[in-house]
């Protein structure tokens, strides 16, 4: 029997990581959400890279849907390279980072604070430069991550974002589902996605699709497919894929769809029908019937949390696919655990 990889071990720790986060910081997260609701900022900005930027994308959709507050992703190079003047008085900047130490992330947070924004850091390393310099810092409580592929820290960051949004919007149903999230994530570890192992392990390219909060999970899945399994994976909205990427779909082209039962579900099913008609080998992760070969999802009790359950199941899948393709998912060539950019 092969020893467990760090990626598998850390994926399996995701439910406990979220439980620690909620035990330690649920009151702080909900208090922050209520504070931001009272502030009513005209805009929220995010600062992140890589996997953390996908957590920021998840925050973006949740917050825009729940409150109508526009959320913009700011390129860290605005501060670190271009020294651009920022106009953020009365705004909020969320910095999301596993390490909290990349120079460009640190620089953008400092510039945003100087420009009048309230700075909030969701960081896994609580004594990092980003955490120490933020107005509000909430440790993610994910514990040390050793695999290059970040997993449990992403889930913890997204869970923290969902908690803040739920309190901001006064969404008690979402808050109740968040309290039960560790149990749902544990169930997601057991979801059988083996039907996709062979199609992905032999693929050179594939699509990951989703919409709304699920688009961030599709983007995260595409990144993990690249970095751990060397698959050319691209992520698209189920709306945007019809504008050009559909042209590349051919017979047996793998397409993984993240399809929670929210208001975009009907349009998502229609898109999957078109992708199937074009020859795509469609695999929807869904809690209800959908075109293609459906993958089981551990329901969380809220459609906007279900993408996090899907992410945990995907991590288990892509770790296996990486090994089937002859790779070590913990040590992909050319990559480091902490990437410091300027």
mmCIF file of C-alpha atoms in Angstrom:
data_model
loop_
_atom_site.group_PDB
_atom_site.id
_atom_site.type_symbol
_atom_site.label_atom_id
_atom_site.label_comp_id
_atom_site.label_asym_id
_atom_site.label_seq_id
_atom_site.Cartn_x
_atom_site.Cartn_y
_atom_site.Cartn_z
ATOM 1 C CA UNK A 1 0.000 0.000 0.000
ATOM 2 C CA UNK A 2 1.323 3.424 -0.939
ATOM 3 C CA UNK A 3 1.854 5.826 1.989
ATOM 4 C CA UNK A 4 -0.684 8.652 2.252
ATOM 5 C CA UNK A 5 0.441 11.828 0.512
ATOM 6 C CA UNK A 6 0.473 15.128 2.368
ATOM 7 C CA UNK A 7 -2.215 16.374 -0.024
ATOM 8 C CA UNK A 8 -4.528 13.509 0.893
ATOM 9 C CA UNK A 9 -3.799 13.917 4.590
ATOM 10 C CA UNK A 10 -4.433 17.657 4.496
ATOM 11 C CA UNK A 11 -7.609 17.249 2.462
ATOM 12 C CA UNK A 12 -8.851 14.836 5.113
ATOM 13 C CA UNK A 13 -8.082 17.452 7.759
ATOM 14 C CA UNK A 14 -10.387 20.030 6.147
ATOM 15 C CA UNK A 15 -13.434 19.192 8.316
ATOM 16 C CA UNK A 16 -11.371 19.516 11.486
ATOM 17 C CA UNK A 17 -9.823 22.754 10.216
ATOM 18 C CA UNK A 18 -13.262 24.303 9.730
ATOM 19 C CA UNK A 19 -14.365 23.005 13.123
ATOM 20 C CA UNK A 20 -11.338 24.696 14.732
ATOM 21 C CA UNK A 21 -12.090 27.912 12.865
ATOM 22 C CA UNK A 22 -15.679 27.965 14.067
ATOM 23 C CA UNK A 23 -14.746 27.018 17.631
ATOM 24 C CA UNK A 24 -12.110 29.754 17.838
ATOM 25 C CA UNK A 25 -13.529 32.524 15.682
ATOM 26 C CA UNK A 26 -17.269 32.165 15.012
ATOM 27 C CA UNK A 27 -18.044 35.098 17.318
ATOM 28 C CA UNK A 28 -15.293 37.229 15.751
ATOM 29 C CA UNK A 29 -16.446 36.425 12.224
ATOM 30 C CA UNK A 30 -20.093 37.199 12.929
ATOM 31 C CA UNK A 31 -19.170 40.378 14.803
ATOM 32 C CA UNK A 32 -17.094 41.474 11.817
ATOM 33 C CA UNK A 33 -19.990 40.758 9.463
ATOM 34 C CA UNK A 34 -22.344 42.879 11.572
ATOM 35 C CA UNK A 35 -19.741 45.662 11.776
ATOM 36 C CA UNK A 36 -19.362 45.730 8.007
ATOM 37 C CA UNK A 37 -23.127 45.735 7.561
ATOM 38 C CA UNK A 38 -23.287 48.838 9.738
ATOM 39 C CA UNK A 39 -20.478 50.483 7.760
ATOM 40 C CA UNK A 40 -22.275 49.832 4.453
ATOM 41 C CA UNK A 41 -19.072 50.289 2.417
ATOM 42 C CA UNK A 42 -19.648 51.445 -1.171
ATOM 43 C CA UNK A 43 -17.221 48.819 -2.412
ATOM 44 C CA UNK A 44 -15.272 45.836 -1.138
ATOM 45 C CA UNK A 45 -11.877 44.991 -2.637
ATOM 46 C CA UNK A 46 -9.931 41.756 -2.404
ATOM 47 C CA UNK A 47 -6.202 41.049 -2.442
ATOM 48 C CA UNK A 48 -4.995 37.493 -3.058
ATOM 49 C CA UNK A 49 -3.153 35.227 -5.444
ATOM 50 C CA UNK A 50 -3.528 31.624 -6.588
ATOM 51 C CA UNK A 51 -5.762 29.395 -4.503
ATOM 52 C CA UNK A 52 -6.436 32.252 -2.073
ATOM 53 C CA UNK A 53 -7.738 34.321 -4.989
ATOM 54 C CA UNK A 54 -10.318 31.611 -5.622
ATOM 55 C CA UNK A 55 -11.454 31.977 -2.011
ATOM 56 C CA UNK A 56 -11.712 35.707 -2.731
ATOM 57 C CA UNK A 57 -13.809 34.913 -5.809
ATOM 58 C CA UNK A 58 -16.126 32.817 -3.663
ATOM 59 C CA UNK A 59 -16.436 35.749 -1.238
ATOM 60 C CA UNK A 60 -17.185 38.074 -4.163
ATOM 61 C CA UNK A 61 -20.177 36.116 -5.403
ATOM 62 C CA UNK A 62 -21.595 35.418 -1.958
ATOM 63 C CA UNK A 63 -21.383 39.060 -0.939
ATOM 64 C CA UNK A 64 -22.705 40.496 -4.191
ATOM 65 C CA UNK A 65 -25.640 38.070 -4.194
ATOM 66 C CA UNK A 66 -26.473 38.602 -0.523
ATOM 67 C CA UNK A 67 -25.971 42.379 -0.201
ATOM 68 C CA UNK A 68 -25.543 43.902 -3.654
ATOM 69 C CA UNK A 69 -22.193 45.373 -2.581
ATOM 70 C CA UNK A 70 -19.766 45.372 -5.535
ATOM 71 C CA UNK A 71 -16.556 43.432 -4.977
ATOM 72 C CA UNK A 72 -13.417 44.080 -7.025
ATOM 73 C CA UNK A 73 -10.199 42.084 -7.137
ATOM 74 C CA UNK A 74 -7.198 44.428 -6.987
ATOM 75 C CA UNK A 75 -3.940 43.362 -8.582
ATOM 76 C CA UNK A 76 -1.204 43.443 -5.926
ATOM 77 C CA UNK A 77 1.177 44.957 -8.486
ATOM 78 C CA UNK A 78 -0.869 48.187 -8.310
ATOM 79 C CA UNK A 79 1.107 48.925 -5.157
ATOM 80 C CA UNK A 80 4.274 46.845 -5.435
ATOM 81 C CA UNK A 81 5.158 47.653 -9.068
ATOM 82 C CA UNK A 82 3.066 50.559 -10.327
ATOM 83 C CA UNK A 83 2.765 52.593 -7.121
ATOM 84 C CA UNK A 84 -0.729 53.586 -8.238
ATOM 85 C CA UNK A 85 -2.724 56.000 -6.067
ATOM 86 C CA UNK A 86 -5.713 54.142 -4.604
ATOM 87 C CA UNK A 87 -9.082 55.736 -3.850
ATOM 88 C CA UNK A 88 -10.576 53.520 -1.159
ATOM 89 C CA UNK A 89 -11.892 55.830 1.550
ATOM 90 C CA UNK A 90 -14.811 54.100 3.248
ATOM 91 C CA UNK A 91 -14.077 50.809 1.470
ATOM 92 C CA UNK A 92 -13.049 47.437 2.892
ATOM 93 C CA UNK A 93 -10.096 45.387 1.671
ATOM 94 C CA UNK A 94 -10.022 41.636 2.327
ATOM 95 C CA UNK A 95 -6.565 40.082 2.082
ATOM 96 C CA UNK A 96 -6.698 36.292 1.890
ATOM 97 C CA UNK A 97 -3.431 34.383 2.145
ATOM 98 C CA UNK A 98 -2.077 31.083 3.418
ATOM 99 C CA UNK A 99 1.367 32.444 4.354
ATOM 100 C CA UNK A 100 0.634 36.158 4.646
ATOM 101 C CA UNK A 101 4.143 37.109 3.590
ATOM 102 C CA UNK A 102 4.372 37.696 -0.168
ATOM 103 C CA UNK A 103 5.794 41.225 -0.628
ATOM 104 C CA UNK A 104 3.185 42.313 -3.174
ATOM 105 C CA UNK A 105 0.292 41.229 -0.949
ATOM 106 C CA UNK A 106 1.843 43.064 1.997
ATOM 107 C CA UNK A 107 2.352 46.184 -0.130
ATOM 108 C CA UNK A 108 -1.207 46.312 -1.446
ATOM 109 C CA UNK A 109 -2.712 45.912 2.007
ATOM 110 C CA UNK A 110 -0.534 48.760 3.318
ATOM 111 C CA UNK A 111 -1.459 50.983 0.365
ATOM 112 C CA UNK A 112 -5.168 50.264 0.803
ATOM 113 C CA UNK A 113 -5.002 51.106 4.490
ATOM 114 C CA UNK A 114 -3.181 54.351 3.731
ATOM 115 C CA UNK A 115 -5.892 55.145 1.163
ATOM 116 C CA UNK A 116 -8.612 54.905 3.803
ATOM 117 C CA UNK A 117 -9.813 51.318 3.577
ATOM 118 C CA UNK A 118 -10.542 49.089 6.552
ATOM 119 C CA UNK A 119 -8.183 46.148 6.084
ATOM 120 C CA UNK A 120 -9.273 42.623 6.982
ATOM 121 C CA UNK A 121 -6.864 39.681 6.798
ATOM 122 C CA UNK A 122 -7.928 36.044 6.618
ATOM 123 C CA UNK A 123 -4.547 34.357 7.028
ATOM 124 C CA UNK A 124 -3.375 30.927 8.097
ATOM 125 C CA UNK A 125 -0.121 32.178 9.672
ATOM 126 C CA UNK A 126 -1.242 34.475 12.453
ATOM 127 C CA UNK A 127 2.143 36.128 13.079
ATOM 128 C CA UNK A 128 2.722 36.898 9.383
ATOM 129 C CA UNK A 129 3.309 40.462 8.086
ATOM 130 C CA UNK A 130 -0.199 40.621 6.596
ATOM 131 C CA UNK A 131 -1.859 39.517 9.826
ATOM 132 C CA UNK A 132 0.177 41.893 11.976
ATOM 133 C CA UNK A 133 -0.486 44.945 9.788
ATOM 134 C CA UNK A 134 -4.238 44.473 9.205
ATOM 135 C CA UNK A 135 -6.929 46.394 11.075
ATOM 136 C CA UNK A 136 -8.709 43.081 11.671
ATOM 137 C CA UNK A 137 -6.958 39.722 11.412
ATOM 138 C CA UNK A 138 -8.690 36.372 11.785
ATOM 139 C CA UNK A 139 -6.465 33.266 11.763
ATOM 140 C CA UNK A 140 -7.824 30.465 9.591
ATOM 141 C CA UNK A 141 -6.841 27.760 12.104
ATOM 142 C CA UNK A 142 -6.058 25.305 9.279
ATOM 143 C CA UNK A 143 -2.754 24.212 10.783
ATOM 144 C CA UNK A 144 0.521 23.694 8.947
ATOM 145 C CA UNK A 145 0.219 22.780 5.265
ATOM 146 C CA UNK A 146 3.159 20.896 3.782
ATOM 147 C CA UNK A 147 1.864 19.917 0.362
ATOM 148 C CA UNK A 148 2.441 22.520 -2.341
ATOM 149 C CA UNK A 149 -1.235 22.113 -3.260
ATOM 150 C CA UNK A 150 -3.202 24.126 -0.690
ATOM 151 C CA UNK A 151 -6.425 22.361 0.307
ATOM 152 C CA UNK A 152 -7.586 22.733 3.904
ATOM 153 C CA UNK A 153 -6.514 26.407 4.037
ATOM 154 C CA UNK A 154 -8.705 27.143 0.997
ATOM 155 C CA UNK A 155 -11.717 25.468 2.588
ATOM 156 C CA UNK A 156 -11.126 27.340 5.857
ATOM 157 C CA UNK A 157 -10.779 30.689 4.058
ATOM 158 C CA UNK A 158 -13.982 30.102 2.104
ATOM 159 C CA UNK A 159 -15.831 29.038 5.267
ATOM 160 C CA UNK A 160 -14.635 32.214 7.016
ATOM 161 C CA UNK A 161 -15.846 34.294 4.067
ATOM 162 C CA UNK A 162 -19.249 32.598 4.117
ATOM 163 C CA UNK A 163 -19.611 33.262 7.852
ATOM 164 C CA UNK A 164 -18.842 36.964 7.457
ATOM 165 C CA UNK A 165 -21.345 37.272 4.599
ATOM 166 C CA UNK A 166 -24.044 35.379 6.498
ATOM 167 C CA UNK A 167 -23.723 37.754 9.463
ATOM 168 C CA UNK A 168 -23.513 40.811 7.192
ATOM 169 C CA UNK A 169 -26.729 39.803 5.413
ATOM 170 C CA UNK A 170 -28.480 38.473 8.527
ATOM 171 C CA UNK A 171 -28.921 35.094 6.814
ATOM 172 C CA UNK A 172 -29.737 32.716 9.663
ATOM 173 C CA UNK A 173 -30.249 29.743 7.327
ATOM 174 C CA UNK A 174 -26.734 30.152 5.953
ATOM 175 C CA UNK A 175 -25.331 30.529 9.482
ATOM 176 C CA UNK A 176 -27.068 27.320 10.549
ATOM 177 C CA UNK A 177 -25.600 25.454 7.575
ATOM 178 C CA UNK A 178 -22.133 26.831 8.384
ATOM 179 C CA UNK A 179 -22.371 25.437 11.911
ATOM 180 C CA UNK A 180 -22.960 22.010 10.395
ATOM 181 C CA UNK A 181 -20.271 22.393 7.736
ATOM 182 C CA UNK A 182 -17.591 20.212 9.405
ATOM 183 C CA UNK A 183 -19.994 17.247 9.347
ATOM 184 C CA UNK A 184 -20.912 17.908 5.703
ATOM 185 C CA UNK A 185 -17.254 18.129 4.698
ATOM 186 C CA UNK A 186 -16.533 14.820 6.437
ATOM 187 C CA UNK A 187 -19.292 13.258 4.333
ATOM 188 C CA UNK A 188 -17.783 14.841 1.212
ATOM 189 C CA UNK A 189 -14.553 12.924 1.841
ATOM 190 C CA UNK A 190 -16.487 9.701 1.290
ATOM 191 C CA UNK A 191 -18.253 10.796 -1.922
ATOM 192 C CA UNK A 192 -17.355 8.447 -4.783
ATOM 193 C CA UNK A 193 -16.020 10.419 -7.734
ATOM 194 C CA UNK A 194 -14.086 7.472 -9.168
ATOM 195 C CA UNK A 195 -16.096 7.654 -12.411
ATOM 196 C CA UNK A 196 -13.934 10.617 -13.373
ATOM 197 C CA UNK A 197 -10.566 9.034 -12.531
ATOM 198 C CA UNK A 198 -9.982 7.357 -15.901
ATOM 199 C CA UNK A 199 -11.259 10.236 -18.088
ATOM 200 C CA UNK A 200 -9.024 12.733 -16.283
ATOM 201 C CA UNK A 201 -6.006 10.455 -15.953
ATOM 202 C CA UNK A 202 -5.884 10.045 -19.744
ATOM 203 C CA UNK A 203 -6.873 13.625 -20.648
ATOM 204 C CA UNK A 204 -4.544 16.265 -22.036
ATOM 205 C CA UNK A 205 -7.159 19.009 -21.652
ATOM 206 C CA UNK A 206 -10.473 19.482 -19.874
ATOM 207 C CA UNK A 207 -12.974 22.112 -18.779
ATOM 208 C CA UNK A 208 -14.191 22.941 -15.290
ATOM 209 C CA UNK A 209 -17.435 24.903 -15.258
ATOM 210 C CA UNK A 210 -19.649 26.582 -12.702
ATOM 211 C CA UNK A 211 -21.547 29.775 -12.086
ATOM 212 C CA UNK A 212 -21.851 32.212 -9.199
ATOM 213 C CA UNK A 213 -20.139 30.867 -6.068
ATOM 214 C CA UNK A 214 -19.459 27.594 -7.908
ATOM 215 C CA UNK A 215 -17.341 29.381 -10.535
ATOM 216 C CA UNK A 216 -14.672 29.968 -7.887
ATOM 217 C CA UNK A 217 -14.595 26.219 -7.229
ATOM 218 C CA UNK A 218 -14.277 25.507 -10.952
ATOM 219 C CA UNK A 219 -11.304 27.888 -11.055
ATOM 220 C CA UNK A 220 -9.746 26.172 -8.067
ATOM 221 C CA UNK A 221 -10.288 22.753 -9.671
ATOM 222 C CA UNK A 222 -8.611 23.910 -12.877
ATOM 223 C CA UNK A 223 -5.590 25.184 -10.950
ATOM 224 C CA UNK A 224 -5.245 21.950 -8.970
ATOM 225 C CA UNK A 225 -5.512 19.916 -12.175
ATOM 226 C CA UNK A 226 -2.628 21.881 -13.648
ATOM 227 C CA UNK A 227 -0.329 21.946 -10.644
ATOM 228 C CA UNK A 228 -0.791 18.385 -9.359
ATOM 229 C CA UNK A 229 -1.666 16.352 -12.473
ATOM 230 C CA UNK A 230 -0.222 18.395 -15.366
ATOM 231 C CA UNK A 231 -3.603 18.564 -17.099
ATOM 232 C CA UNK A 232 -4.344 21.600 -19.245
ATOM 233 C CA UNK A 233 -7.570 22.516 -17.461
ATOM 234 C CA UNK A 234 -9.514 25.707 -18.050
ATOM 235 C CA UNK A 235 -12.356 27.123 -15.957
ATOM 236 C CA UNK A 236 -15.358 28.922 -17.384
ATOM 237 C CA UNK A 237 -18.735 30.181 -16.339
ATOM 238 C CA UNK A 238 -21.494 28.010 -17.791
ATOM 239 C CA UNK A 239 -22.584 31.218 -19.543
ATOM 240 C CA UNK A 240 -19.172 32.253 -20.894
ATOM 241 C CA UNK A 241 -18.344 28.793 -22.208
ATOM 242 C CA UNK A 242 -20.961 29.301 -24.942
ATOM 243 C CA UNK A 243 -19.150 32.347 -26.351
ATOM 244 C CA UNK A 244 -16.096 30.621 -27.784
ATOM 245 C CA UNK A 245 -14.701 27.814 -25.623
ATOM 246 C CA UNK A 246 -17.516 25.550 -26.886
ATOM 247 C CA UNK A 247 -15.584 25.400 -30.177
ATOM 248 C CA UNK A 248 -12.892 23.214 -28.579
ATOM 249 C CA UNK A 249 -15.267 20.578 -27.239
ATOM 250 C CA UNK A 250 -14.939 17.300 -29.109
ATOM 251 C CA UNK A 251 -15.797 13.658 -28.572
ATOM 252 C CA UNK A 252 -15.012 12.469 -25.032
ATOM 253 C CA UNK A 253 -13.633 15.868 -23.950
ATOM 254 C CA UNK A 254 -13.940 15.763 -20.110
ATOM 255 C CA UNK A 255 -16.082 18.476 -18.542
ATOM 256 C CA UNK A 256 -16.577 18.654 -14.775
ATOM 257 C CA UNK A 257 -19.516 20.869 -13.807
ATOM 258 C CA UNK A 258 -20.062 22.223 -10.305
ATOM 259 C CA UNK A 259 -23.844 22.590 -10.218
ATOM 260 C CA UNK A 260 -25.398 23.591 -6.878
ATOM 261 C CA UNK A 261 -29.175 24.000 -6.719
ATOM 262 C CA UNK A 262 -29.218 27.790 -6.688
ATOM 263 C CA UNK A 263 -30.879 30.210 -9.107
ATOM 264 C CA UNK A 264 -28.319 29.412 -11.820
ATOM 265 C CA UNK A 265 -29.084 25.668 -11.805
ATOM 266 C CA UNK A 266 -31.631 25.659 -14.649
ATOM 267 C CA UNK A 267 -29.348 27.660 -16.934
ATOM 268 C CA UNK A 268 -26.474 25.377 -15.933
ATOM 269 C CA UNK A 269 -28.399 22.281 -16.978
ATOM 270 C CA UNK A 270 -29.193 23.854 -20.343
ATOM 271 C CA UNK A 271 -25.503 24.606 -20.861
ATOM 272 C CA UNK A 272 -24.536 21.023 -20.011
ATOM 273 C CA UNK A 273 -27.035 19.739 -22.569
ATOM 274 C CA UNK A 274 -25.301 21.827 -25.243
ATOM 275 C CA UNK A 275 -21.888 20.625 -24.119
ATOM 276 C CA UNK A 276 -23.084 17.026 -24.297
ATOM 277 C CA UNK A 277 -24.532 17.605 -27.770
ATOM 278 C CA UNK A 278 -21.116 18.882 -28.881
ATOM 279 C CA UNK A 279 -19.584 15.561 -27.786
ATOM 280 C CA UNK A 280 -18.339 16.513 -24.353
ATOM 281 C CA UNK A 281 -18.058 13.856 -21.650
ATOM 282 C CA UNK A 282 -20.022 15.703 -18.964
ATOM 283 C CA UNK A 283 -19.732 14.985 -15.233
ATOM 284 C CA UNK A 284 -21.988 17.201 -13.112
ATOM 285 C CA UNK A 285 -21.377 17.408 -9.372
ATOM 286 C CA UNK A 286 -24.964 17.979 -8.321
ATOM 287 C CA UNK A 287 -27.525 17.176 -5.662
ATOM 288 C CA UNK A 288 -30.272 16.716 -8.296
ATOM 289 C CA UNK A 289 -30.535 15.157 -11.745
ATOM 290 C CA UNK A 290 -28.406 16.809 -14.426
ATOM 291 C CA UNK A 291 -27.165 15.968 -17.951
ATOM 292 C CA UNK A 292 -24.225 13.588 -17.979
ATOM 293 C CA UNK A 293 -22.865 11.153 -15.408
ATOM 294 C CA UNK A 294 -23.736 12.703 -12.050
ATOM 295 C CA UNK A 295 -21.185 12.709 -9.246
ATOM 296 C CA UNK A 296 -22.541 12.495 -5.675
ATOM 297 C CA UNK A 297 -22.434 15.612 -3.497
ATOM 298 C CA UNK A 298 -22.611 15.765 0.292
ATOM 299 C CA UNK A 299 -25.361 18.351 0.774
ATOM 300 C CA UNK A 300 -24.621 21.101 3.300
ATOM 301 C CA UNK A 301 -28.133 22.454 3.768
ATOM 302 C CA UNK A 302 -27.471 25.568 1.673
ATOM 303 C CA UNK A 303 -26.841 25.778 -2.071
ATOM 304 C CA UNK A 304 -24.130 28.404 -1.617
ATOM 305 C CA UNK A 305 -22.151 26.144 0.724
ATOM 306 C CA UNK A 306 -22.479 23.034 -1.435
ATOM 307 C CA UNK A 307 -19.565 24.183 -3.659
ATOM 308 C CA UNK A 308 -17.244 23.770 -0.645
ATOM 309 C CA UNK A 309 -18.395 20.190 -0.214
ATOM 310 C CA UNK A 310 -17.749 19.666 -3.930
ATOM 311 C CA UNK A 311 -14.248 21.133 -3.558
ATOM 312 C CA UNK A 312 -13.337 18.627 -0.850
ATOM 313 C CA UNK A 313 -14.553 15.728 -3.011
ATOM 314 C CA UNK A 314 -12.598 17.113 -5.962
ATOM 315 C CA UNK A 315 -9.386 17.353 -3.952
ATOM 316 C CA UNK A 316 -9.665 13.650 -3.176
ATOM 317 C CA UNK A 317 -10.220 12.908 -6.852
ATOM 318 C CA UNK A 318 -7.372 14.969 -8.284
ATOM 319 C CA UNK A 319 -4.890 13.615 -5.726
ATOM 320 C CA UNK A 320 -5.637 10.118 -7.060
ATOM 321 C CA UNK A 321 -5.495 11.282 -10.682
ATOM 322 C CA UNK A 322 -2.097 12.862 -10.057
ATOM 323 C CA UNK A 323 -0.728 9.554 -8.805
ATOM 324 C CA UNK A 324 -2.371 7.623 -11.657
ATOM 325 C CA UNK A 325 -0.506 9.902 -14.065
ATOM 326 C CA UNK A 326 2.767 9.075 -12.286
ATOM 327 C CA UNK A 327 3.220 12.330 -10.342
ATOM 328 C CA UNK A 328 3.791 13.284 -6.724
ATOM 329 C CA UNK A 329 0.992 15.775 -5.916
ATOM 330 C CA UNK A 330 2.969 17.130 -2.959
ATOM 331 C CA UNK A 331 5.990 18.156 -5.034
ATOM 332 C CA UNK A 332 5.039 19.372 -8.508
ATOM 333 C CA UNK A 333 8.033 20.455 -10.614
ATOM 334 C CA UNK A 334 8.970 24.152 -10.632
ATOM 335 C CA UNK A 335 6.584 25.064 -7.769
ATOM 336 C CA UNK A 336 7.152 26.028 -4.140
ATOM 337 C CA UNK A 337 4.794 25.996 -1.178
ATOM 338 C CA UNK A 338 5.238 29.711 -0.541
ATOM 339 C CA UNK A 339 5.548 31.820 -3.674
ATOM 340 C CA UNK A 340 6.775 35.349 -3.000
ATOM 341 C CA UNK A 341 6.102 37.807 -5.808
ATOM 342 C CA UNK A 342 6.662 41.547 -6.119
#
